[in-house]
Amino acid sequence: TGEAWRSERLLLNKEALAPELVPGFVPLLSAVGQDFVRRARAQARQSGRGCWTGDFSQELFRFALESVCHVLYGQRLGLLQDFVQPELQRFIEAVSRMFHTTAPLLHLPPALLRRSHGRTWREHVRAWDTIFGQADRCIQSVYRDLRLRRRSPQEPLGILGNLIVRDKMALDDIRA
């Protein structure tokens, strides 16, 4: 809160969200986009009709999550695979649940929601716990890879990797 929050926010704007950093994220997005197009073409071929016949909205959702995570963490989660690991499937479901529970919660004061222990509030909190757990695993992985020099600072690192390499914020502050 206060000045500490403001100063870290300004640093984040400069170090992670500045427009001149966007070209560094293009290779990350491009890789996910190419995989998505390959997957769409394979699905169309398998359908026998030459077009996509499955639930396209779910595939787009997984594409969006994979893209965002690749830009944030500089690593792929594997959400565009035919088989998604159970832990990552829980992450996908948690993000979906968070979106679905947010709208109803916007209409009630947070203090009232916490006191009422309503089902929607509990689902929302559980979803965020899962999302933050996944984020923490990614943060630890990126941090470990950089410290052990399994990744070069010259390769596209994503927002998190860039923040770690620049070493202008404590890891706990980045995590927050």
GROMACS .gro file of N, CA, C and O in nm, residues 31-116:
model
  344
   31ALA      N    1   0.533  -1.863  -3.129
   31ALA     CA    2   0.548  -2.008  -3.109
   31ALA      C    3   0.415  -2.071  -3.071
   31ALA      O    4   0.377  -2.177  -3.122
   32VAL      N    5   0.342  -2.007  -2.981
   32VAL     CA    6   0.212  -2.061  -2.938
   32VAL      C    7   0.112  -2.054  -3.055
   32VAL      O    8   0.037  -2.150  -3.078
   33GLY      N    9   0.113  -1.944  -3.128
   33GLY     CA   10   0.023  -1.929  -3.243
   33GLY      C   11   0.047  -2.037  -3.348
   33GLY      O   12  -0.048  -2.093  -3.403
   34GLN      N   13   0.174  -2.065  -3.376
   34GLN     CA   14   0.206  -2.168  -3.475
   34GLN      C   15   0.159  -2.305  -3.429
   34GLN      O   16   0.105  -2.383  -3.509
   35ASP      N   17   0.177  -2.335  -3.301
   35ASP     CA   18   0.130  -2.463  -3.248
   35ASP      C   19  -0.022  -2.473  -3.255
   35ASP      O   20  -0.078  -2.579  -3.286
   36PHE      N   21  -0.090  -2.363  -3.227
   36PHE     CA   22  -0.236  -2.363  -3.233
   36PHE      C   23  -0.284  -2.388  -3.376
   36PHE      O   24  -0.376  -2.468  -3.397
   37VAL      N   25  -0.221  -2.324  -3.472
   37VAL     CA   26  -0.260  -2.343  -3.613
   37VAL      C   27  -0.234  -2.488  -3.654
   37VAL      O   28  -0.318  -2.551  -3.720
   38ARG      N   29  -0.120  -2.545  -3.615
   38ARG     CA   30  -0.091  -2.687  -3.645
   38ARG      C   31  -0.198  -2.777  -3.583
   38ARG      O   32  -0.247  -2.870  -3.646
   39ARG      N   33  -0.235  -2.746  -3.460
   39ARG     CA   34  -0.337  -2.827  -3.393
   39ARG      C   35  -0.472  -2.814  -3.463
   39ARG      O   36  -0.542  -2.914  -3.482
   40ALA      N   37  -0.508  -2.695  -3.504
   40ALA     CA   38  -0.635  -2.673  -3.574
   40ALA      C   39  -0.636  -2.749  -3.706
   40ALA      O   40  -0.737  -2.812  -3.741
   41ARG      N   41  -0.527  -2.743  -3.779
   41ARG     CA   42  -0.520  -2.816  -3.907
   41ARG      C   43  -0.529  -2.967  -3.885
   41ARG      O   44  -0.597  -3.037  -3.962
   42ALA      N   45  -0.461  -3.017  -3.783
   42ALA     CA   46  -0.467  -3.160  -3.754
   42ALA      C   47  -0.609  -3.201  -3.715
   42ALA      O   48  -0.658  -3.305  -3.760
   43GLN      N   49  -0.675  -3.120  -3.634
   43GLN     CA   50  -0.813  -3.150  -3.595
   43GLN      C   51  -0.905  -3.151  -3.718
   43GLN      O   52  -0.993  -3.236  -3.729
   44ALA      N   53  -0.884  -3.057  -3.808
   44ALA     CA   54  -0.966  -3.050  -3.930
   44ALA      C   55  -0.943  -3.174  -4.016
   44ALA      O   56  -1.039  -3.231  -4.069
   45ARG      N   57  -0.818  -3.217  -4.029
   45ARG     CA   58  -0.788  -3.337  -4.108
   45ARG      C   59  -0.852  -3.460  -4.044
   45ARG      O   60  -0.908  -3.545  -4.114
   46GLN      N   61  -0.844  -3.471  -3.913
   46GLN     CA   62  -0.898  -3.588  -3.843
   46GLN      C   63  -1.050  -3.594  -3.850
   46GLN      O   64  -1.109  -3.701  -3.841
   47SER      N   65  -1.114  -3.481  -3.867
   47SER     CA   66  -1.261  -3.478  -3.870
   47SER      C   67  -1.315  -3.546  -3.995
   47SER      O   68  -1.430  -3.589  -3.998
   48GLY      N   69  -1.234  -3.552  -4.102
   48GLY     CA   70  -1.280  -3.611  -4.226
   48GLY      C   71  -1.362  -3.514  -4.311
   48GLY      O   72  -1.395  -3.542  -4.424
   49ARG      N   73  -1.394  -3.400  -4.256
   49ARG     CA   74  -1.471  -3.298  -4.329
   49ARG      C   75  -1.384  -3.182  -4.376
   49ARG      O   76  -1.434  -3.094  -4.444
   50GLY      N   77  -1.261  -3.180  -4.329
   50GLY     CA   78  -1.172  -3.072  -4.367
   50GLY      C   79  -1.197  -2.944  -4.289
   50GLY      O   80  -1.149  -2.836  -4.328
   51CYS      N   81  -1.272  -2.956  -4.179
   51CYS     CA   82  -1.295  -2.837  -4.096
   51CYS      C   83  -1.299  -2.880  -3.950
   51CYS      O   84  -1.312  -2.997  -3.918
   52TRP      N   85  -1.289  -2.782  -3.864
   52TRP     CA   86  -1.290  -2.807  -3.720
   52TRP      C   87  -1.432  -2.848  -3.679
   52TRP      O   88  -1.527  -2.781  -3.712
   53THR      N   89  -1.445  -2.957  -3.606
   53THR     CA   90  -1.578  -3.002  -3.566
   53THR      C   91  -1.597  -3.005  -3.415
   53THR      O   92  -1.708  -3.029  -3.368
   54GLY      N   93  -1.491  -2.981  -3.337
   54GLY     CA   94  -1.500  -2.986  -3.192
   54GLY      C   95  -1.543  -2.853  -3.131
   54GLY      O   96  -1.587  -2.761  -3.201
   55ASP      N   97  -1.528  -2.842  -3.000
   55ASP     CA   98  -1.562  -2.721  -2.926
   55ASP      C   99  -1.447  -2.622  -2.942
   55ASP      O  100  -1.347  -2.628  -2.872
   56PHE      N  101  -1.465  -2.531  -3.036
   56PHE     CA  102  -1.360  -2.435  -3.069
   56PHE      C  103  -1.337  -2.336  -2.955
   56PHE      O  104  -1.225  -2.291  -2.933
   57SER      N  105  -1.440  -2.302  -2.880
   57SER     CA  106  -1.425  -2.204  -2.771
   57SER      C  107  -1.329  -2.255  -2.664
   57SER      O  108  -1.248  -2.179  -2.611
   58GLN      N  109  -1.336  -2.384  -2.633
   58GLN     CA  110  -1.244  -2.440  -2.533
   58GLN      C  111  -1.101  -2.440  -2.584
   58GLN      O  112  -1.008  -2.413  -2.509
   59GLU      N  113  -1.083  -2.466  -2.712
   59GLU     CA  114  -0.948  -2.462  -2.770
   59GLU      C  115  -0.892  -2.320  -2.769
   59GLU      O  116  -0.775  -2.299  -2.740
   60LEU      N  117  -0.977  -2.222  -2.799
   60LEU     CA  118  -0.934  -2.082  -2.794
   60LEU      C  119  -0.898  -2.040  -2.652
   60LEU      O  120  -0.802  -1.966  -2.631
   61PHE      N  121  -0.973  -2.089  -2.556
   61PHE     CA  122  -0.944  -2.060  -2.415
   61PHE      C  123  -0.808  -2.116  -2.377
   61PHE      O  124  -0.726  -2.048  -2.315
   62ARG      N  125  -0.781  -2.241  -2.414
   62ARG     CA  126  -0.652  -2.302  -2.385
   62ARG      C  127  -0.539  -2.229  -2.458
   62ARG      O  128  -0.431  -2.210  -2.402
   63PHE      N  129  -0.564  -2.187  -2.581
   63PHE     CA  130  -0.466  -2.108  -2.657
   63PHE      C  131  -0.435  -1.977  -2.584
   63PHE      O  132  -0.319  -1.939  -2.569
   64ALA      N  133  -0.538  -1.909  -2.537
   64ALA     CA  134  -0.519  -1.782  -2.467
   64ALA      C  135  -0.439  -1.803  -2.338
   64ALA      O  136  -0.344  -1.727  -2.310
   65LEU      N  137  -0.473  -1.906  -2.262
   65LEU     CA  138  -0.398  -1.934  -2.138
   65LEU      C  139  -0.252  -1.968  -2.168
   65LEU      O  140  -0.161  -1.922  -2.099
   66GLU      N  141  -0.230  -2.051  -2.267
   66GLU     CA  142  -0.093  -2.089  -2.304
   66GLU      C  143  -0.014  -1.966  -2.347
   66GLU      O  144   0.102  -1.948  -2.308
   67SER      N  145  -0.077  -1.877  -2.424
   67SER     CA  146  -0.011  -1.754  -2.470
   67SER      C  147   0.025  -1.663  -2.353
   67SER      O  148   0.138  -1.614  -2.343
   68VAL      N  149  -0.071  -1.640  -2.266
   68VAL     CA  150  -0.048  -1.551  -2.153
   68VAL      C  151   0.062  -1.607  -2.063
   68VAL      O  152   0.153  -1.534  -2.022
   69CYS      N  153   0.057  -1.736  -2.034
   69CYS     CA  154   0.160  -1.796  -1.948
   69CYS      C  155   0.297  -1.792  -2.014
   69CYS      O  156   0.398  -1.771  -1.946
   70HIS      N  157   0.302  -1.812  -2.145
   70HIS     CA  158   0.431  -1.808  -2.213
   70HIS      C  159   0.490  -1.667  -2.207
   70HIS      O  160   0.610  -1.651  -2.185
   71VAL      N  161   0.408  -1.564  -2.223
   71VAL     CA  162   0.458  -1.426  -2.213
   71VAL      C  163   0.494  -1.393  -2.068
   71VAL      O  164   0.597  -1.331  -2.043
   72LEU      N  165   0.412  -1.433  -1.973
   72LEU     CA  166   0.440  -1.402  -1.833
   72LEU      C  167   0.563  -1.476  -1.781
   72LEU      O  168   0.651  -1.416  -1.719
   73TYR      N  169   0.569  -1.607  -1.805
   73TYR     CA  170   0.671  -1.690  -1.744
   73TYR      C  171   0.782  -1.733  -1.839
   73TYR      O  172   0.882  -1.790  -1.795
   74GLY      N  173   0.763  -1.711  -1.969
   74GLY     CA  174   0.865  -1.751  -2.064
   74GLY      C  175   0.876  -1.902  -2.079
   74GLY      O  176   0.976  -1.954  -2.125
   75GLN      N  177   0.773  -1.974  -2.038
   75GLN     CA  178   0.773  -2.119  -2.051
   75GLN      C  179   0.635  -2.168  -2.090
   75GLN      O  180   0.534  -2.107  -2.056
   76ARG      N  181   0.634  -2.275  -2.165
   76ARG     CA  182   0.509  -2.334  -2.211
   76ARG      C  183   0.457  -2.428  -2.104
   76ARG      O  184   0.532  -2.496  -2.036
   77LEU      N  185   0.325  -2.435  -2.093
   77LEU     CA  186   0.262  -2.525  -1.998
   77LEU      C  187   0.217  -2.655  -2.063
   77LEU      O  188   0.197  -2.754  -1.995
   78GLY      N  189   0.196  -2.654  -2.193
   78GLY     CA  190   0.149  -2.775  -2.261
   78GLY      C  191  -0.002  -2.783  -2.268
   78GLY      O  192  -0.059  -2.893  -2.275
   79LEU      N  193  -0.069  -2.669  -2.268
   79LEU     CA  194  -0.215  -2.668  -2.270
   79LEU      C  195  -0.274  -2.698  -2.407
   79LEU      O  196  -0.394  -2.720  -2.419
   80LEU      N  197  -0.190  -2.700  -2.511
   80LEU     CA  198  -0.238  -2.728  -2.646
   80LEU      C  199  -0.214  -2.873  -2.687
   80LEU      O  200  -0.228  -2.908  -2.804
   81GLN      N  201  -0.181  -2.956  -2.591
   81GLN     CA  202  -0.159  -3.098  -2.620
   81GLN      C  203  -0.292  -3.173  -2.616
   81GLN      O  204  -0.390  -3.126  -2.558
   82ASP      N  205  -0.296  -3.290  -2.678
   82ASP     CA  206  -0.416  -3.372  -2.671
   82ASP      C  207  -0.444  -3.417  -2.528
   82ASP      O  208  -0.558  -3.423  -2.484
   83PHE      N  209  -0.337  -3.448  -2.455
   83PHE     CA  210  -0.350  -3.486  -2.314
   83PHE      C  211  -0.286  -3.376  -2.230
   83PHE      O  212  -0.170  -3.343  -2.248
   84VAL      N  213  -0.364  -3.317  -2.142
   84VAL     CA  214  -0.316  -3.214  -2.053
   84VAL      C  215  -0.302  -3.276  -1.914
   84VAL      O  216  -0.394  -3.344  -1.867
   85GLN      N  217  -0.187  -3.255  -1.851
   85GLN     CA  218  -0.163  -3.312  -1.719
   85GLN      C  219  -0.275  -3.271  -1.622
   85GLN      O  220  -0.327  -3.159  -1.631
   86PRO      N  221  -0.313  -3.360  -1.531
   86PRO     CA  222  -0.423  -3.330  -1.438
   86PRO      C  223  -0.404  -3.198  -1.361
   86PRO      O  224  -0.499  -3.123  -1.342
   87GLU      N  225  -0.281  -3.170  -1.319
   87GLU     CA  226  -0.254  -3.045  -1.247
   87GLU      C  227  -0.284  -2.923  -1.334
   87GLU      O  228  -0.341  -2.824  -1.287
   88LEU      N  229  -0.249  -2.932  -1.461
   88LEU     CA  230  -0.276  -2.821  -1.552
   88LEU      C  231  -0.424  -2.814  -1.589
   88LEU      O  232  -0.477  -2.706  -1.612
   89GLN      N  233  -0.491  -2.929  -1.594
   89GLN     CA  234  -0.635  -2.928  -1.618
   89GLN      C  235  -0.707  -2.857  -1.503
   89GLN      O  236  -0.801  -2.782  -1.525
   90ARG      N  237  -0.658  -2.879  -1.380
   90ARG     CA  238  -0.716  -2.808  -1.264
   90ARG      C  239  -0.693  -2.658  -1.278
   90ARG      O  240  -0.780  -2.578  -1.242
   91PHE      N  241  -0.576  -2.619  -1.330
   91PHE     CA  242  -0.547  -2.477  -1.353
   91PHE      C  243  -0.644  -2.418  -1.455
   91PHE      O  244  -0.702  -2.311  -1.432
   92ILE      N  245  -0.666  -2.488  -1.567
   92ILE     CA  246  -0.760  -2.442  -1.670
   92ILE      C  247  -0.899  -2.424  -1.608
   92ILE      O  248  -0.965  -2.321  -1.628
   93GLU      N  249  -0.943  -2.523  -1.532
   93GLU     CA  250  -1.075  -2.517  -1.470
   93GLU      C  251  -1.083  -2.404  -1.367
   93GLU      O  252  -1.186  -2.338  -1.353
   94ALA      N  253  -0.973  -2.379  -1.295
   94ALA     CA  254  -0.971  -2.272  -1.195
   94ALA      C  255  -0.983  -2.135  -1.261
   94ALA      O  256  -1.056  -2.048  -1.211
   95VAL      N  257  -0.914  -2.114  -1.373
   95VAL     CA  258  -0.925  -1.986  -1.442
   95VAL      C  259  -1.067  -1.967  -1.493
   95VAL      O  260  -1.126  -1.859  -1.479
   96SER      N  261  -1.125  -2.071  -1.548
   96SER     CA  262  -1.263  -2.064  -1.594
   96SER      C  263  -1.358  -2.034  -1.478
   96SER      O  264  -1.446  -1.948  -1.487
   97ARG      N  265  -1.339  -2.104  -1.366
   97ARG     CA  266  -1.423  -2.082  -1.248
   97ARG      C  267  -1.406  -1.939  -1.196
   97ARG      O  268  -1.504  -1.874  -1.157
   98MET      N  269  -1.284  -1.887  -1.196
   98MET     CA  270  -1.260  -1.751  -1.149
   98MET      C  271  -1.338  -1.651  -1.235
   98MET      O  272  -1.401  -1.559  -1.183
   99PHE      N  273  -1.335  -1.670  -1.368
   99PHE     CA  274  -1.411  -1.581  -1.456
   99PHE      C  275  -1.561  -1.589  -1.428
   99PHE      O  276  -1.631  -1.489  -1.423
  100HIS      N  277  -1.611  -1.711  -1.409
  100HIS     CA  278  -1.755  -1.729  -1.387
  100HIS      C  279  -1.802  -1.676  -1.251
  100HIS      O  280  -1.917  -1.633  -1.239
  101THR      N  281  -1.716  -1.681  -1.151
  101THR     CA  282  -1.758  -1.635  -1.019
  101THR      C  283  -1.734  -1.485  -0.999
  101THR      O  284  -1.791  -1.426  -0.907
  102THR      N  285  -1.655  -1.423  -1.084
  102THR     CA  286  -1.623  -1.281  -1.066
  102THR      C  287  -1.747  -1.193  -1.085
  102THR      O  288  -1.774  -1.105  -1.002
  103ALA      N  289  -1.823  -1.215  -1.190
  103ALA     CA  290  -1.938  -1.128  -1.220
  103ALA      C  291  -2.037  -1.121  -1.104
  103ALA      O  292  -2.073  -1.011  -1.061
  104PRO      N  293  -2.081  -1.233  -1.047
  104PRO     CA  294  -2.176  -1.222  -0.935
  104PRO      C  295  -2.115  -1.152  -0.813
  104PRO      O  296  -2.184  -1.082  -0.740
  105LEU      N  297  -1.986  -1.171  -0.793
  105LEU     CA  298  -1.922  -1.112  -0.676
  105LEU      C  299  -1.904  -0.961  -0.688
  105LEU      O  300  -1.888  -0.893  -0.586
  106LEU      N  301  -1.908  -0.910  -0.808
  106LEU     CA  302  -1.891  -0.766  -0.827
  106LEU      C  303  -2.008  -0.686  -0.771
  106LEU      O  304  -1.997  -0.565  -0.750
  107HIS      N  305  -2.119  -0.751  -0.746
  107HIS     CA  306  -2.240  -0.681  -0.703
  107HIS      C  307  -2.259  -0.678  -0.551
  107HIS      O  308  -2.353  -0.618  -0.503
  108LEU      N  309  -2.170  -0.745  -0.477
  108LEU     CA  310  -2.181  -0.748  -0.332
  108LEU      C  311  -2.052  -0.698  -0.269
  108LEU      O  312  -1.943  -0.725  -0.321
  109PRO      N  313  -2.059  -0.630  -0.155
  109PRO     CA  314  -1.937  -0.584  -0.088
  109PRO      C  315  -1.853  -0.702  -0.041
  109PRO      O  316  -1.907  -0.800   0.011
  110PRO      N  317  -1.720  -0.696  -0.059
  110PRO     CA  318  -1.633  -0.809  -0.020
  110PRO      C  319  -1.649  -0.850   0.126
  110PRO      O  320  -1.647  -0.969   0.158
  111ALA      N  321  -1.665  -0.755   0.216
  111ALA     CA  322  -1.679  -0.789   0.358
  111ALA      C  323  -1.803  -0.876   0.381
  111ALA      O  324  -1.800  -0.973   0.458
  112LEU      N  325  -1.911  -0.844   0.313
  112LEU     CA  326  -2.034  -0.923   0.325
  112LEU      C  327  -2.013  -1.063   0.270
  112LEU      O  328  -2.057  -1.162   0.330
  113LEU      N  329  -1.944  -1.074   0.159
  113LEU     CA  330  -1.918  -1.205   0.099
  113LEU      C  331  -1.834  -1.293   0.192
  113LEU      O  332  -1.863  -1.411   0.209
  114ARG      N  333  -1.731  -1.235   0.250
  114ARG     CA  334  -1.645  -1.314   0.339
  114ARG      C  335  -1.722  -1.361   0.463
  114ARG      O  336  -1.704  -1.473   0.509
  115ARG      N  337  -1.809  -1.276   0.517
  115ARG     CA  338  -1.886  -1.313   0.636
  115ARG      C  339  -1.993  -1.417   0.606
  115ARG      O  340  -2.026  -1.499   0.689
  116SER      N  341  -2.048  -1.410   0.488
  116SER     CA  342  -2.157  -1.502   0.454
  116SER      C  343  -2.107  -1.641   0.417
  116SER      O  344  -2.183  -1.737   0.417
   0.00000   0.00000   0.00000
